[in-house]
């Protein structure tokens, strides 16, 4: 009888001696703390059995791919304990949908971990849960997760992460940091960690993900549509910023190589375009800085001649519409204040001129309706007595020659 009692006491003592001091990070509302604990083994797993659930407390196996059981002893596995898999050397781990919480440091320093499979049902990822998983390049956060504690994925090899709208809490330096120093669940601000400056956060506009990205000055991307980010506008398709031309709701936009929406003047493929303040490409007439421009249906700025509604206009090499007197290809033209080219008779500065159907100003003799007129080298119609060549002619006040 004495030997049996001694054996039981010895077993309890040894079990207590080898257990970690803080297997699970409890909170005031921790559902586990009110249940009686019992430590057992299941294959390579050490676990704590409570009355209604099981928490994984450790692992002693050497498999490269590990799948955490969904149930043990017909009880759901609902948690991964503190330091449970720290320094394990597996390359892949699958955590079942029954697990609600991954506790602090649960997979810390799993240097070989490359594949992390988190299932729907997970709600909380603890403090530094995956810190120093230095082979981990990708992770998908399930839509069920609501809380990601500080440093959860620091010192991993992630370049980006998609954070679902369900997440309402993201702790300090959870993503996008390397060389994080920590002690007693507090980061050492005296030894500043290295921020990954080009780290990308994908999420929903107005979400906790966007807030975290903004606070840490990370790039932020949404799945589809417009996003204004640090006074710049972007358009996303499947979390990728559009570059170059994009037609959206019957309007054209242009985005630079960084995905930033362009406004104002932009030269594209040796043609000039104008983009409104909202980024929409201009077409048709546009007054800019007091000058008129015309942009074709393609959006390209017009230069040279343009015929519109039966009228001719001319735009210089800078695209500005010309007005008044203009010399084009060694010929003189006159354009109204509207820019329309003049043809026929036109009184300018108190003098009469005649512009041919081409718009070119007439000089020399002109016969109209059986009457002769003469225009000097400046194009002005002559009146009175004028010597032309070796002969003297008389022109009445209407410019009609009296002795042709």
Coordinates of C-alpha atoms in Angstrom, one line a residue:
X1 CA 0.0 0.0 0.0
X2 CA 2.8 2.4 0.9
X3 CA 4.7 1.7 -2.3
X4 CA 1.6 2.3 -4.5
X5 CA 1.0 5.7 -2.7
X6 CA 4.6 6.6 -3.1
X7 CA 4.5 5.8 -6.8
X8 CA 1.5 8.0 -7.4
X9 CA 3.0 11.0 -5.5
X10 CA 6.3 10.6 -7.4
X11 CA 4.5 10.5 -10.8
X12 CA 2.7 13.7 -9.9
X13 CA 5.9 15.4 -8.8
X14 CA 7.8 14.5 -12.0
X15 CA 4.9 15.6 -14.2
X16 CA 4.8 19.0 -12.6
X17 CA 8.5 19.5 -12.8
X18 CA 8.7 19.1 -16.6
X19 CA 5.8 21.2 -17.5
X20 CA 6.4 24.8 -18.8
X21 CA 5.6 27.5 -16.3
X22 CA 3.3 29.3 -18.8
X23 CA 1.8 26.9 -21.2
X24 CA -1.0 29.1 -22.2
X25 CA -1.3 32.9 -22.0
X26 CA -4.4 33.3 -20.0
X27 CA -6.5 36.5 -19.9
X28 CA -9.2 37.5 -17.4
X29 CA -11.8 35.9 -19.7
X30 CA -9.7 32.7 -20.5
X31 CA -12.2 29.9 -20.9
X32 CA -9.4 27.4 -19.9
X33 CA -8.5 28.7 -16.5
X34 CA -11.7 27.6 -14.8
X35 CA -11.2 24.0 -15.9
X36 CA -9.0 21.4 -14.2
X37 CA -5.8 20.6 -16.2
X38 CA -4.5 17.1 -17.1
X39 CA -1.3 16.6 -19.1
X40 CA -1.1 13.7 -21.5
X41 CA 0.6 12.5 -24.6
X42 CA -0.9 11.7 -28.0
X43 CA 1.7 10.3 -30.4
X44 CA 4.3 13.0 -30.7
X45 CA 2.1 15.7 -29.2
X46 CA 1.9 16.7 -25.5
X47 CA -1.5 18.1 -24.7
X48 CA -3.5 19.4 -21.8
X49 CA -6.9 17.9 -21.4
X50 CA -9.7 19.9 -19.9
X51 CA -13.2 18.9 -19.3
X52 CA -14.5 20.0 -22.6
X53 CA -11.5 20.7 -24.8
X54 CA -7.8 20.1 -25.5
X55 CA -4.8 22.4 -25.9
X56 CA -1.6 21.3 -27.5
X57 CA 1.3 22.0 -25.2
X58 CA 4.3 20.5 -27.0
X59 CA 5.8 18.4 -29.8
X60 CA 8.6 15.9 -29.8
X61 CA 8.4 14.5 -33.3
X62 CA 10.8 14.8 -36.2
X63 CA 8.4 14.8 -39.2
X64 CA 8.9 17.5 -41.9
X65 CA 5.1 17.9 -42.3
X66 CA 3.0 18.1 -39.2
X67 CA -0.8 18.1 -39.0
X68 CA -2.2 19.0 -35.6
X69 CA -5.2 16.8 -34.8
X70 CA -8.6 18.2 -34.7
X71 CA -9.7 16.0 -31.9
X72 CA -8.0 14.0 -29.1
X73 CA -9.9 11.7 -26.8
X74 CA -13.1 12.9 -28.6
X75 CA -12.5 16.4 -27.4
X76 CA -11.8 19.4 -29.8
X77 CA -8.3 20.8 -30.0
X78 CA -9.1 24.5 -29.5
X79 CA -5.7 26.0 -28.6
X80 CA -2.0 25.9 -29.2
X81 CA -0.1 26.7 -26.0
X82 CA 2.7 29.1 -25.3
X83 CA 6.1 27.9 -26.7
X84 CA 4.4 24.7 -27.8
X85 CA 6.4 24.3 -31.0
X86 CA 9.3 26.6 -30.4
X87 CA 12.5 25.6 -32.2
X88 CA 10.7 22.7 -34.0
X89 CA 12.3 21.8 -37.3
X90 CA 9.3 20.8 -39.4
X91 CA 8.8 22.5 -42.8
X92 CA 5.0 22.4 -42.9
X93 CA 2.3 22.6 -40.3
X94 CA -1.5 22.5 -40.7
X95 CA -3.6 23.9 -37.9
X96 CA -7.2 22.5 -37.9
X97 CA -10.4 24.6 -37.9
X98 CA -11.1 23.5 -34.3
X99 CA -8.3 25.7 -33.1
X100 CA -9.5 29.1 -31.9
X101 CA -6.3 30.5 -30.5
X102 CA -2.6 30.3 -31.2
X103 CA -0.8 31.5 -28.1
X104 CA 2.3 33.5 -27.5
X105 CA 5.6 32.2 -29.0
X106 CA 3.7 29.0 -30.1
X107 CA 5.8 28.6 -33.2
X108 CA 8.7 31.0 -32.3
X109 CA 12.0 30.2 -34.0
X110 CA 10.7 27.5 -36.3
X111 CA 13.5 28.4 -38.7
X112 CA 12.6 25.7 -41.3
X113 CA 8.9 26.4 -41.5
X114 CA 7.9 27.2 -45.1
X115 CA 4.3 26.2 -45.3
X116 CA 1.7 27.4 -42.7
X117 CA -1.9 26.3 -43.2
X118 CA -4.3 28.2 -41.0
X119 CA -7.9 27.1 -41.2
X120 CA -11.2 28.9 -40.9
X121 CA -12.2 29.0 -37.2
X122 CA -9.1 30.5 -35.9
X123 CA -9.8 33.7 -33.9
X124 CA -6.6 34.9 -32.3
X125 CA -2.9 34.8 -33.1
X126 CA -0.8 35.5 -30.0
X127 CA 2.2 37.7 -29.3
X128 CA 5.2 36.7 -31.4
X129 CA 3.5 33.5 -32.3
X130 CA 5.6 33.0 -35.4
X131 CA 8.5 35.3 -34.7
X132 CA 11.8 34.2 -36.3
X133 CA 10.1 31.8 -38.7
X134 CA 12.8 32.8 -41.2
X135 CA 11.8 30.5 -44.0
X136 CA 8.1 31.6 -44.1
X137 CA 7.4 33.6 -47.2
X138 CA 3.6 33.4 -47.4
X139 CA 0.7 33.2 -45.0
X140 CA -3.1 33.4 -45.5
X141 CA -5.0 34.8 -42.6
X142 CA -8.5 33.2 -42.3
X143 CA -11.6 35.4 -42.4
X144 CA -12.4 34.2 -38.9
X145 CA -9.4 35.9 -37.2
X146 CA -10.2 39.0 -35.1
X147 CA -7.0 39.6 -33.2
X148 CA -3.3 39.5 -34.2
X149 CA -1.0 40.3 -31.4
X150 CA 2.2 42.3 -31.5
X151 CA 5.2 40.8 -33.3
X152 CA 3.1 37.9 -34.4
X153 CA 5.0 37.6 -37.8
X154 CA 8.0 39.7 -37.2
X155 CA 11.4 38.5 -38.5
X156 CA 9.7 36.3 -41.1
X157 CA 10.3 36.5 -44.8
X158 CA 6.9 37.9 -45.7
X159 CA 6.8 40.7 -48.3
X160 CA 3.1 41.2 -48.1
X161 CA 0.0 39.9 -46.3
X162 CA -3.7 40.0 -46.9
X163 CA -5.6 40.9 -43.7
X164 CA -9.3 40.2 -43.7
X165 CA -12.0 42.7 -42.6
X166 CA -12.7 40.5 -39.6
X167 CA -9.5 41.6 -37.9
X168 CA -10.2 44.4 -35.4
X169 CA -6.9 44.4 -33.5
X170 CA -3.4 44.3 -34.9
X171 CA -0.6 44.7 -32.3
X172 CA 2.6 46.6 -32.7
X173 CA 5.1 45.3 -35.3
X174 CA 2.9 42.3 -36.1
X175 CA 4.0 42.4 -39.7
X176 CA 6.8 44.2 -41.7
X177 CA 9.6 44.3 -39.1
X178 CA 12.9 42.5 -38.7
X179 CA 15.3 42.3 -35.7
X180 CA 12.6 43.0 -33.2
X181 CA 13.9 43.0 -29.6
X182 CA 11.3 42.1 -26.9
X183 CA 11.1 41.2 -23.3
X184 CA 8.1 40.5 -21.1
X185 CA 5.8 41.1 -24.0
X186 CA 7.1 44.6 -24.6
X187 CA 9.2 45.7 -27.5
X188 CA 12.6 47.3 -26.8
X189 CA 12.3 50.8 -28.4
X190 CA 15.9 51.6 -27.6
X191 CA 17.0 49.0 -30.1
X192 CA 14.9 50.1 -33.0
X193 CA 13.8 47.2 -35.3
X194 CA 14.3 47.4 -39.0
X195 CA 11.1 48.2 -40.8
X196 CA 10.6 46.6 -44.2
X197 CA 9.9 49.8 -46.2
X198 CA 8.3 48.2 -49.2
X199 CA 6.1 45.8 -47.2
X200 CA 2.6 45.5 -48.6
X201 CA -0.7 45.3 -46.6
X202 CA -3.7 44.0 -48.6
X203 CA -7.2 44.6 -47.1
X204 CA -10.4 46.5 -47.2
X205 CA -10.5 50.3 -47.3
X206 CA -11.4 51.7 -43.8
X207 CA -10.4 48.5 -42.1
X208 CA -7.9 47.8 -39.3
X209 CA -5.5 46.6 -42.0
X210 CA -5.5 50.1 -43.6
X211 CA -5.0 51.7 -40.3
X212 CA -2.0 49.5 -39.5
X213 CA -0.5 50.2 -42.9
X214 CA -1.0 53.9 -42.6
X215 CA 0.5 54.0 -39.1
X216 CA 3.6 52.1 -40.2
X217 CA 3.8 53.8 -43.6
X218 CA 3.5 50.6 -45.5
X219 CA 2.0 50.2 -48.9
X220 CA -1.7 49.4 -48.8
X221 CA -3.7 47.7 -51.5
X222 CA -7.3 46.8 -51.9
X223 CA -8.8 44.0 -54.0
X224 CA -10.5 46.1 -56.6
X225 CA -11.4 49.8 -57.3
X226 CA -10.1 53.2 -56.3
X227 CA -7.9 53.9 -53.3
X228 CA -6.6 57.3 -52.1
X229 CA -3.3 56.7 -50.2
X230 CA -1.1 59.6 -48.9
X231 CA -2.7 62.1 -51.3
X232 CA -2.2 59.8 -54.3
X233 CA -4.9 57.8 -56.1
X234 CA -4.6 54.2 -57.3
X235 CA -6.8 51.7 -59.0
X236 CA -6.5 48.1 -58.1
X237 CA -7.4 44.8 -59.8
X238 CA -6.9 41.7 -57.7
X239 CA -4.8 43.6 -55.2
X240 CA -2.4 44.7 -58.0
X241 CA -2.2 48.5 -58.8
X242 CA -3.1 49.2 -62.4
X243 CA -0.3 50.9 -64.5
X244 CA -0.7 52.5 -67.9
X245 CA -4.1 53.0 -69.5
X246 CA -7.3 52.0 -67.7
X247 CA -10.9 52.5 -68.9
X248 CA -13.4 52.7 -66.0
X249 CA -17.0 53.6 -66.3
X250 CA -16.5 54.9 -69.9
X251 CA -13.7 57.2 -69.0
X252 CA -10.0 56.7 -69.6
X253 CA -7.2 57.1 -66.9
X254 CA -3.5 56.7 -67.0
X255 CA -1.3 55.4 -64.1
X256 CA 2.4 55.8 -63.9
X257 CA 4.8 52.8 -63.3
X258 CA 4.2 53.0 -59.6
X259 CA 0.4 52.9 -60.1
X260 CA -0.2 56.5 -59.2
X261 CA -3.0 58.1 -61.1
X262 CA -1.8 61.0 -63.4
X263 CA -3.4 64.4 -63.5
X264 CA -2.6 67.4 -65.7
X265 CA -0.3 67.3 -68.7
X266 CA 1.3 63.9 -69.6
X267 CA 3.3 62.9 -72.6
X268 CA 2.6 59.3 -73.6
X269 CA 4.1 57.6 -76.7
X270 CA 5.2 61.0 -78.0
X271 CA 1.7 62.5 -77.7
X272 CA 0.4 64.9 -75.2
X273 CA -2.7 64.3 -73.1
X274 CA -4.5 66.3 -70.4
X275 CA -6.0 64.5 -67.4
X276 CA -8.6 66.3 -65.2
X277 CA -8.3 66.6 -61.4
X278 CA -10.2 63.4 -61.0
X279 CA -7.8 61.7 -63.4
X280 CA -10.2 61.4 -66.4
X281 CA -8.6 62.0 -69.8
X282 CA -9.9 65.1 -71.5
X283 CA -11.4 65.0 -75.0
X284 CA -12.7 67.9 -77.1
X285 CA -12.2 71.6 -76.3
X286 CA -10.3 72.5 -73.1
X287 CA -9.3 75.9 -71.8
X288 CA -6.0 75.7 -69.9
X289 CA -4.2 78.7 -68.4
X290 CA -6.2 81.1 -70.6
X291 CA -5.5 79.1 -73.8
X292 CA -7.7 76.8 -75.8
X293 CA -6.7 73.3 -76.7
X294 CA -8.4 70.5 -78.6
X295 CA -8.1 66.8 -77.7
X296 CA -9.2 64.2 -80.1
X297 CA -11.4 61.2 -79.3
X298 CA -8.2 59.3 -78.5
X299 CA -7.3 62.1 -76.0
X300 CA -4.2 63.1 -78.0
X301 CA -3.7 66.9 -78.1
X302 CA -4.3 68.3 -81.6
X303 CA -1.6 70.4 -83.4
X304 CA -1.9 71.9 -86.9
X305 CA -5.2 72.2 -88.8
X306 CA -8.6 71.0 -87.4
X307 CA -11.9 71.2 -89.3
X308 CA -15.0 71.1 -87.0
X309 CA -18.6 71.9 -87.7
X310 CA -17.6 73.4 -91.1
X311 CA -14.9 75.7 -89.6
X312 CA -11.2 75.6 -89.6
X313 CA -8.9 76.1 -86.6
X314 CA -5.2 76.0 -86.2
X315 CA -3.1 74.8 -83.2
X316 CA 0.6 75.6 -82.8
X317 CA 3.2 73.1 -81.9
X318 CA 2.4 73.5 -78.2
X319 CA -1.3 72.7 -78.9
X320 CA -2.6 76.2 -78.2
X321 CA -5.3 77.4 -80.6
X322 CA -4.3 80.5 -82.6
X323 CA -6.2 83.8 -82.9
X324 CA -5.7 86.9 -84.9
X325 CA -3.0 87.2 -87.6
X326 CA -0.9 84.1 -88.1
X327 CA 1.7 83.2 -90.7
X328 CA 1.5 79.5 -91.6
X329 CA 3.7 77.9 -94.3
X330 CA 4.6 81.3 -95.6
X331 CA 1.0 82.4 -96.0
X332 CA -1.0 84.8 -93.8
X333 CA -4.3 83.8 -92.2
X334 CA -6.6 85.5 -89.8
X335 CA -8.5 83.8 -87.0
X336 CA -11.4 85.2 -85.0
X337 CA -11.4 85.3 -81.2
X338 CA -13.3 82.0 -81.4
X339 CA -10.3 80.6 -83.3
X340 CA -12.3 80.1 -86.5
X341 CA -10.4 80.8 -89.7
X342 CA -11.7 83.7 -91.7
X343 CA -12.6 83.4 -95.4
X344 CA -13.9 86.1 -97.8
X345 CA -14.0 89.8 -96.8
X346 CA -12.9 91.0 -93.4
X347 CA -12.3 94.5 -92.1
X348 CA -9.4 94.5 -89.7
X349 CA -7.9 97.6 -88.1
X350 CA -10.0 99.9 -90.4
X351 CA -8.7 98.1 -93.5
X352 CA -10.3 95.6 -95.8
X353 CA -8.8 92.2 -96.6
X354 CA -9.8 89.3 -98.6
X355 CA -9.1 85.7 -97.6
X356 CA -9.5 82.9 -100.1
X357 CA -11.4 79.7 -99.5
X358 CA -8.2 78.2 -98.2
X359 CA -8.0 81.0 -95.7
X360 CA -4.8 82.4 -97.2
X361 CA -4.8 86.2 -97.4
X362 CA -5.0 87.6 -101.0
X363 CA -2.4 90.0 -102.4
X364 CA -2.4 91.6 -105.9
X365 CA -5.3 91.6 -108.3
X366 CA -8.6 89.9 -107.6
X367 CA -11.7 89.7 -109.8
X368 CA -15.0 89.2 -108.0
X369 CA -18.4 89.4 -109.6
X370 CA -17.0 91.1 -112.7
X371 CA -15.2 93.7 -110.6
X372 CA -11.5 94.2 -110.1
X373 CA -9.8 94.9 -106.7
X374 CA -6.2 95.2 -105.8
X375 CA -4.5 94.3 -102.5
X376 CA -1.1 95.5 -101.6
X377 CA 1.8 93.4 -100.3
X378 CA 0.3 93.7 -96.8
X379 CA -3.0 92.4 -98.0
X380 CA -4.9 95.6 -97.5
X381 CA -7.4 96.6 -100.3
X382 CA -6.3 99.8 -102.0
X383 CA -8.5 102.9 -102.7
X384 CA -7.9 106.1 -104.6
X385 CA -5.2 106.6 -107.2
X386 CA -2.5 104.0 -107.1
X387 CA 0.4 103.3 -109.5
X388 CA 0.8 99.6 -110.1
X389 CA 3.7 98.7 -112.3
X390 CA 3.9 101.4 -115.0
X391 CA 0.2 102.2 -115.0
X392 CA -1.9 104.4 -112.7
X393 CA -5.2 103.1 -111.6
X394 CA -8.1 104.6 -109.8
X395 CA -10.1 102.7 -107.1
X396 CA -13.4 104.0 -105.5
X397 CA -14.1 103.9 -101.8
X398 CA -15.3 100.3 -102.2
X399 CA -12.0 99.3 -103.7
X400 CA -13.5 98.7 -107.2
X401 CA -11.0 99.6 -110.0
X402 CA -12.5 102.4 -112.3
X403 CA -10.0 101.9 -115.2
X404 CA -9.0 98.2 -115.2

